[in-house]
Tab-separated table of N, CA and C in Angstrom:
chain	number	residue	atom	x	y	z
A	1	MET	N	-31.670	-0.271	8.692
A	1	MET	CA	-31.580	-0.438	7.155
A	1	MET	C	-31.098	0.852	6.531
A	2	ILE	N	-30.018	0.690	5.807
A	2	ILE	CA	-29.576	1.967	5.007
A	2	ILE	C	-30.435	2.110	3.731
A	3	HIS	N	-30.710	3.363	3.572
A	3	HIS	CA	-31.479	3.620	2.371
A	3	HIS	C	-30.532	4.292	1.342
A	4	SER	N	-30.686	3.768	0.130
A	4	SER	CA	-29.733	4.299	-0.946
A	4	SER	C	-29.862	5.688	-1.264
A	5	ALA	N	-31.056	6.337	-0.981
A	5	ALA	CA	-31.368	7.752	-1.179
A	5	ALA	C	-30.481	8.592	-0.334
A	6	ASP	N	-29.957	8.055	0.799
A	6	ASP	CA	-29.221	8.808	1.786
A	6	ASP	C	-27.704	8.846	1.492
A	7	ILE	N	-27.233	7.898	0.694
A	7	ILE	CA	-25.722	7.655	0.659
A	7	ILE	C	-25.049	8.818	0.007
A	8	ARG	N	-25.609	9.752	-0.848
A	8	ARG	CA	-24.791	10.882	-1.394
A	8	ARG	C	-24.357	11.895	-0.217
A	9	GLU	N	-25.067	11.793	0.854
A	9	GLU	CA	-24.763	12.672	1.991
A	9	GLU	C	-23.541	12.185	2.928
A	10	TRP	N	-23.207	10.970	2.548
A	10	TRP	CA	-22.211	10.439	3.466
A	10	TRP	C	-20.749	10.841	2.989
A	11	ARG	N	-20.643	11.117	1.754
A	11	ARG	CA	-19.360	11.524	1.212
A	11	ARG	C	-18.629	12.558	2.155
A	12	ASN	N	-17.332	12.298	2.368
A	12	ASN	CA	-16.447	13.014	3.250
A	12	ASN	C	-16.862	12.938	4.730
A	13	HIS	N	-17.736	12.060	5.110
A	13	HIS	CA	-17.896	11.788	6.532
A	13	HIS	C	-16.667	10.966	7.022
A	14	SER	N	-16.383	11.146	8.316
A	14	SER	CA	-15.356	10.251	8.931
A	14	SER	C	-15.849	8.752	8.972
A	15	VAL	N	-15.121	7.808	8.755
A	15	VAL	CA	-15.569	6.415	9.049
A	15	VAL	C	-14.755	5.917	10.197
A	16	VAL	N	-15.535	5.308	11.145
A	16	VAL	CA	-14.912	4.947	12.427
A	16	VAL	C	-15.158	3.464	12.670
A	17	ASP	N	-14.372	2.840	13.445
A	17	ASP	CA	-14.504	1.440	13.729
A	17	ASP	C	-15.403	1.167	14.976
A	18	PRO	N	-15.735	0.033	15.423
A	18	PRO	CA	-16.698	-0.196	16.593
A	18	PRO	C	-16.226	0.644	17.825
A	19	LYS	N	-14.982	0.667	17.973
A	19	LYS	CA	-14.371	1.340	19.195
A	19	LYS	C	-14.329	2.912	19.058
A	20	GLY	N	-14.717	3.423	17.843
A	20	GLY	CA	-14.610	4.854	17.676
A	20	GLY	C	-13.367	5.351	17.019
A	21	HIS	N	-12.427	4.532	16.715
A	21	HIS	CA	-11.153	4.863	16.151
A	21	HIS	C	-11.471	5.250	14.637
A	22	LYS	N	-10.915	6.483	14.232
A	22	LYS	CA	-11.061	6.861	12.869
A	22	LYS	C	-10.252	6.095	11.988
A	23	ILE	N	-10.954	5.460	10.859
A	23	ILE	CA	-10.247	4.785	9.961
A	23	ILE	C	-9.899	5.620	8.652
A	24	GLY	N	-10.691	6.657	8.365
A	24	GLY	CA	-10.487	7.422	7.251
A	24	GLY	C	-11.718	8.286	6.869
A	25	VAL	N	-11.808	8.649	5.713
A	25	VAL	CA	-12.837	9.537	5.278
A	25	VAL	C	-13.555	8.709	4.122
A	26	LEU	N	-14.942	8.690	4.150
A	26	LEU	CA	-15.729	8.085	3.103
A	26	LEU	C	-15.640	8.759	1.758
A	27	GLU	N	-15.166	8.010	0.753
A	27	GLU	CA	-15.035	8.520	-0.587
A	27	GLU	C	-16.139	8.194	-1.416
A	28	ALA	N	-16.517	6.946	-1.508
A	28	ALA	CA	-17.683	6.533	-2.418
A	28	ALA	C	-18.275	5.319	-1.869
A	29	VAL	N	-19.691	4.983	-2.255
A	29	VAL	CA	-20.377	3.930	-1.866
A	29	VAL	C	-20.570	3.031	-2.959
A	30	TYR	N	-20.422	1.821	-2.861
A	30	TYR	CA	-20.741	0.727	-3.862
A	30	TYR	C	-21.925	0.057	-3.551
A	31	VAL	N	-22.837	-0.195	-4.370
A	31	VAL	CA	-24.096	-0.947	-4.100
A	31	VAL	C	-24.060	-2.271	-4.684
A	32	ASP	N	-24.717	-3.234	-4.030
A	32	ASP	CA	-24.811	-4.469	-4.537
A	32	ASP	C	-25.708	-4.405	-5.688
A	33	THR	N	-25.349	-4.987	-6.863
A	33	THR	CA	-26.201	-4.781	-8.110
A	33	THR	C	-27.587	-5.318	-7.989
A	34	THR	N	-27.878	-6.054	-6.908
A	34	THR	CA	-29.194	-6.700	-6.768
A	34	THR	C	-29.915	-6.135	-5.426
A	35	THR	N	-29.290	-5.457	-4.517
A	35	THR	CA	-29.956	-4.991	-3.301
A	35	THR	C	-29.644	-3.531	-2.965
A	36	GLU	N	-28.923	-3.289	-1.814
A	36	GLU	CA	-28.754	-1.963	-1.156
A	36	GLU	C	-27.272	-1.653	-1.175
A	37	PRO	N	-26.867	-0.529	-0.546
A	37	PRO	CA	-25.501	-0.276	-0.352
A	37	PRO	C	-24.707	-1.401	0.351
A	38	ALA	N	-23.581	-1.759	-0.238
A	38	ALA	CA	-22.931	-2.868	0.281
A	38	ALA	C	-21.518	-2.588	0.769
A	39	MET	N	-20.817	-1.725	0.054
A	39	MET	CA	-19.365	-1.433	0.421
A	39	MET	C	-19.128	0.058	0.293
A	40	ALA	N	-18.210	0.535	0.864
A	40	ALA	CA	-17.720	1.984	0.760
A	40	ALA	C	-16.305	1.897	0.643
A	41	THR	N	-15.697	2.936	0.020
A	41	THR	CA	-14.305	3.122	-0.047
A	41	THR	C	-13.926	4.177	0.933
A	42	VAL	N	-12.843	4.030	1.686
A	42	VAL	CA	-12.421	4.783	2.675
A	42	VAL	C	-11.090	5.358	2.298
A	43	ARG	N	-10.954	6.748	2.301
A	43	ARG	CA	-9.692	7.399	1.899
A	43	ARG	C	-8.740	7.292	3.212
A	44	THR	N	-7.709	6.443	3.001
A	44	THR	CA	-6.719	6.281	4.165
A	44	THR	C	-5.313	6.572	3.701
A	45	GLY	N	-4.368	6.482	4.661
A	45	GLY	CA	-2.943	6.791	4.272
A	45	GLY	C	-2.551	8.179	4.640
A	46	LEU	N	-1.318	8.412	4.339
A	46	LEU	CA	-0.650	9.708	4.551
A	46	LEU	C	-1.183	10.574	3.523
A	47	PRO	N	-1.188	11.943	3.792
A	47	PRO	CA	-1.796	12.888	2.779
A	47	PRO	C	-1.118	12.831	1.383
A	48	THR	N	0.149	12.465	1.395
A	48	THR	CA	0.793	12.464	0.062
A	48	THR	C	0.605	11.057	-0.556
A	49	ARG	N	0.111	10.029	0.111
A	49	ARG	CA	-0.041	8.669	-0.392
A	49	ARG	C	-1.348	8.034	0.019
A	50	HIS	N	-2.460	8.784	-0.335
A	50	HIS	CA	-3.860	8.252	0.066
A	50	HIS	C	-4.067	7.032	-0.986
A	51	HIS	N	-4.967	6.100	-0.441
A	51	HIS	CA	-5.570	5.055	-1.284
A	51	HIS	C	-6.859	4.744	-0.847
A	52	LEU	N	-7.688	4.120	-1.496
A	52	LEU	CA	-9.143	3.889	-1.031
A	52	LEU	C	-9.233	2.385	-0.754
A	53	ALA	N	-9.489	2.179	0.505
A	53	ALA	CA	-9.738	0.735	1.138
A	53	ALA	C	-11.206	0.566	1.092
A	54	PHE	N	-11.537	-0.749	0.859
A	54	PHE	CA	-12.968	-1.198	0.825
A	54	PHE	C	-13.356	-1.758	2.169
A	55	VAL	N	-14.589	-1.291	2.507
A	55	VAL	CA	-15.254	-1.784	3.837
A	55	VAL	C	-16.759	-2.061	3.586
A	56	PRO	N	-17.080	-3.241	4.117
A	56	PRO	CA	-18.571	-3.614	4.065
A	56	PRO	C	-19.432	-2.514	4.816
A	57	LEU	N	-20.653	-2.304	4.381
A	57	LEU	CA	-21.469	-1.489	5.101
A	57	LEU	C	-22.617	-2.197	5.924
A	58	ASP	N	-22.492	-3.529	5.897
A	58	ASP	CA	-23.446	-4.231	6.736
A	58	ASP	C	-23.353	-3.724	8.305
A	59	GLU	N	-24.410	-3.564	8.815
A	59	GLU	CA	-24.509	-3.157	10.242
A	59	GLU	C	-23.983	-1.817	10.425
A	60	ALA	N	-23.731	-0.976	9.455
A	60	ALA	CA	-23.162	0.262	9.572
A	60	ALA	C	-24.213	1.255	10.285
A	61	ILE	N	-23.638	2.184	10.996
A	61	ILE	CA	-24.490	3.260	11.710
A	61	ILE	C	-24.050	4.527	11.300
A	62	VAL	N	-25.074	5.249	10.839
A	62	VAL	CA	-24.729	6.684	10.311
A	62	VAL	C	-25.085	7.710	11.377
A	63	GLY	N	-24.145	8.502	11.731
A	63	GLY	CA	-24.410	9.557	12.736
A	63	GLY	C	-24.054	10.984	12.173
A	64	PRO	N	-24.064	11.992	12.901
A	64	PRO	CA	-23.816	13.305	12.388
A	64	PRO	C	-22.324	13.464	12.143
A	65	GLY	N	-22.047	13.448	10.876
A	65	GLY	CA	-20.507	13.456	10.416
A	65	GLY	C	-19.822	12.254	10.450
A	66	TYR	N	-20.358	11.162	10.702
A	66	TYR	CA	-19.588	9.828	10.797
A	66	TYR	C	-20.438	8.756	10.261
A	67	VAL	N	-19.726	7.611	9.779
A	67	VAL	CA	-20.264	6.290	9.367
A	67	VAL	C	-19.572	5.365	10.313
A	68	LYS	N	-20.175	4.701	11.180
A	68	LYS	CA	-19.527	3.679	11.999
A	68	LYS	C	-19.771	2.247	11.457
A	69	VAL	N	-18.722	1.613	11.030
A	69	VAL	CA	-18.707	0.334	10.449
A	69	VAL	C	-18.454	-0.798	11.536
A	70	SER	N	-18.763	-2.109	11.161
A	70	SER	CA	-18.637	-3.077	12.161
A	70	SER	C	-17.344	-3.919	12.095
A	71	TYR	N	-16.272	-3.245	11.477
A	71	TYR	CA	-15.062	-3.843	11.251
A	71	TYR	C	-13.951	-3.117	11.899
A	72	SER	N	-12.909	-3.662	12.472
A	72	SER	CA	-11.840	-2.966	13.071
A	72	SER	C	-10.879	-2.083	12.068
A	73	LYS	N	-10.334	-1.057	12.610
A	73	LYS	CA	-9.469	-0.112	11.800
A	73	LYS	C	-8.336	-1.119	11.200
A	74	THR	N	-7.849	-1.970	11.879
A	74	THR	CA	-6.762	-2.898	11.442
A	74	THR	C	-7.084	-3.739	10.286
A	75	LEU	N	-8.276	-4.308	10.369
A	75	LEU	CA	-8.838	-5.192	9.262
A	75	LEU	C	-9.168	-4.255	8.021
A	76	VAL	N	-9.669	-3.120	8.178
A	76	VAL	CA	-9.858	-2.333	7.045
A	76	VAL	C	-8.685	-1.812	6.441
A	77	LYS	N	-7.761	-1.502	7.117
A	77	LYS	CA	-6.335	-0.986	6.524
A	77	LYS	C	-5.700	-1.998	5.725
A	78	LYS	N	-5.975	-3.306	6.050
A	78	LYS	CA	-5.347	-4.345	5.314
A	78	LYS	C	-6.185	-4.897	4.175
A	79	ALA	N	-7.418	-4.241	3.941
A	79	ALA	CA	-8.306	-4.643	2.915
A	79	ALA	C	-7.735	-4.293	1.559
A	80	PRO	N	-8.102	-4.979	0.500
A	80	PRO	CA	-7.777	-4.693	-0.979
A	80	PRO	C	-8.105	-3.159	-1.141
A	81	SER	N	-7.394	-2.541	-1.855
A	81	SER	CA	-7.571	-1.183	-2.217
A	81	SER	C	-7.231	-0.741	-3.548
A	82	VAL	N	-7.580	0.547	-3.940
A	82	VAL	CA	-7.269	1.106	-5.268
A	82	VAL	C	-6.654	2.397	-5.091
A	83	GLY	N	-5.978	2.916	-5.997
A	83	GLY	CA	-5.489	4.355	-5.946
A	83	GLY	C	-6.645	5.363	-5.919
A	84	MET	N	-6.208	6.594	-5.626
A	84	MET	CA	-7.341	7.578	-5.517
A	84	MET	C	-7.997	7.818	-6.865
A	85	ASP	N	-7.366	7.596	-8.128
A	85	ASP	CA	-7.965	7.723	-9.226
A	85	ASP	C	-8.337	6.439	-9.907
A	86	GLY	N	-8.182	5.345	-9.197
A	86	GLY	CA	-8.336	3.930	-9.676
A	86	GLY	C	-9.822	3.539	-9.748
A	87	ILE	N	-10.090	2.597	-10.501
A	87	ILE	CA	-11.398	1.939	-10.566
A	87	ILE	C	-11.206	0.540	-10.280
A	88	LEU	N	-12.265	0.002	-9.505
A	88	LEU	CA	-12.098	-1.355	-9.116
A	88	LEU	C	-12.389	-2.301	-10.313
A	89	PRO	N	-11.332	-3.178	-10.706
A	89	PRO	CA	-11.527	-4.051	-11.787
A	89	PRO	C	-12.457	-5.134	-11.381
A	90	ALA	N	-13.252	-5.711	-12.323
A	90	ALA	CA	-14.209	-6.754	-12.041
A	90	ALA	C	-13.480	-7.879	-11.410
A	91	GLU	N	-12.367	-8.217	-11.878
A	91	GLU	CA	-11.696	-9.454	-11.392
A	91	GLU	C	-11.082	-9.252	-10.009
A	92	SER	N	-11.169	-8.169	-9.413
A	92	SER	CA	-10.644	-7.843	-8.004
A	92	SER	C	-11.757	-7.774	-6.973
A	93	GLU	N	-12.922	-7.883	-7.480
A	93	GLU	CA	-14.157	-7.843	-6.470
A	93	GLU	C	-14.112	-9.057	-5.578
A	94	GLN	N	-13.842	-10.234	-6.040
A	94	GLN	CA	-14.000	-11.389	-5.155
A	94	GLN	C	-12.967	-11.340	-4.062
A	95	ALA	N	-11.738	-10.767	-4.268
A	95	ALA	CA	-10.785	-10.741	-3.166
A	95	ALA	C	-11.316	-9.791	-2.013
A	96	ILE	N	-11.955	-8.804	-2.332
A	96	ILE	CA	-12.558	-7.879	-1.243
A	96	ILE	C	-13.585	-8.784	-0.335
A	97	PHE	N	-14.482	-9.463	-0.979
A	97	PHE	CA	-15.413	-10.266	-0.171
A	97	PHE	C	-14.604	-11.356	0.585
A	98	GLN	N	-13.641	-11.946	0.006
A	98	GLN	CA	-12.849	-12.934	0.756
A	98	GLN	C	-12.182	-12.280	1.907
A	99	HIS	N	-11.576	-11.077	1.802
A	99	HIS	CA	-10.976	-10.479	2.901
A	99	HIS	C	-11.862	-10.363	4.199
A	100	TYR	N	-13.176	-10.122	3.982
A	100	TYR	CA	-14.128	-10.028	4.967
A	100	TYR	C	-14.879	-11.290	5.333
A	101	ASP	N	-14.468	-12.409	4.755
A	101	ASP	CA	-15.123	-13.691	4.887
A	101	ASP	C	-16.686	-13.670	4.402
A	102	MET	N	-16.932	-12.907	3.384
A	102	MET	CA	-18.358	-12.770	2.973
A	102	MET	C	-18.354	-13.584	1.594
A	103	PRO	N	-19.671	-14.019	1.338
A	103	PRO	CA	-19.893	-14.764	0.138
A	103	PRO	C	-19.887	-13.821	-1.070
A	104	TYR	N	-19.514	-14.374	-2.211
A	104	TYR	CA	-19.329	-13.523	-3.494
A	104	TYR	C	-19.999	-14.322	-4.451
A	105	GLN	N	-20.824	-13.602	-5.225
A	105	GLN	CA	-21.658	-14.262	-6.289
A	105	GLN	C	-21.926	-13.188	-7.391
A	106	THR	N	-21.544	-13.583	-8.600
A	106	THR	CA	-21.729	-12.661	-9.732
A	106	THR	C	-23.146	-12.929	-10.198
A	107	GLY	N	-23.704	-12.038	-11.089
A	107	GLY	CA	-24.999	-12.243	-11.643
A	107	GLY	C	-24.952	-13.377	-12.567
A	108	ALA	N	-26.249	-13.864	-12.936
A	108	ALA	CA	-26.479	-15.027	-13.744
A	108	ALA	C	-25.691	-14.981	-15.046
A	109	GLY	N	-25.458	-13.794	-15.649
A	109	GLY	CA	-24.767	-13.619	-16.930
A	109	GLY	C	-23.217	-13.275	-16.658
A	110	GLY	N	-22.766	-13.438	-15.355
A	110	GLY	CA	-21.371	-13.171	-15.053
A	110	GLY	C	-21.200	-11.637	-14.628
A	111	GLU	N	-22.301	-10.814	-14.441
A	111	GLU	CA	-22.157	-9.392	-14.014
A	111	GLU	C	-21.507	-9.350	-12.716
A	112	ARG	N	-20.899	-8.206	-12.550
A	112	ARG	CA	-20.169	-7.972	-11.382
A	112	ARG	C	-21.124	-7.633	-10.212
A	113	GLN	N	-20.654	-7.853	-9.061
A	113	GLN	CA	-21.648	-7.681	-7.826
A	113	GLN	C	-21.695	-6.193	-7.314
A	114	LEU	N	-20.638	-5.460	-7.626
A	114	LEU	CA	-20.688	-4.143	-7.008
A	114	LEU	C	-20.669	-3.105	-8.099
A	115	ALA	N	-21.372	-1.968	-7.856
A	115	ALA	CA	-21.587	-0.855	-8.756
A	115	ALA	C	-21.291	0.430	-7.901
A	116	ARG	N	-20.338	1.363	-8.373
A	116	ARG	CA	-20.250	2.567	-7.692
A	116	ARG	C	-21.411	3.417	-7.877
A	117	ARG	N	-21.773	4.090	-6.767
A	117	ARG	CA	-22.988	4.972	-6.744
A	117	ARG	C	-22.541	6.382	-6.671
């Protein structure tokens, strides 16, 4: 279980896939507005063209200097992303969940599911 109190320490850790391939660097963690940390943004791309790709944190393992996710580097690199200074629009959340074949549900009043921590 990932504890939300620990997530501030993960920033700038390497994010690796199940085979240990580096995907990028953890930029931010998004929490499910009803539970615990749910997604992270990973800084990927060339140094002059970075973007932030979203990856779920279910089954993530935190080690010294890295966060290992349960999704392949290829899948993460094809995930919906935002620019380095971008903010995730509410209407784009569902596409992220669909990319990873995960259920998406807004709050009872239509509130978004993810909140940046």
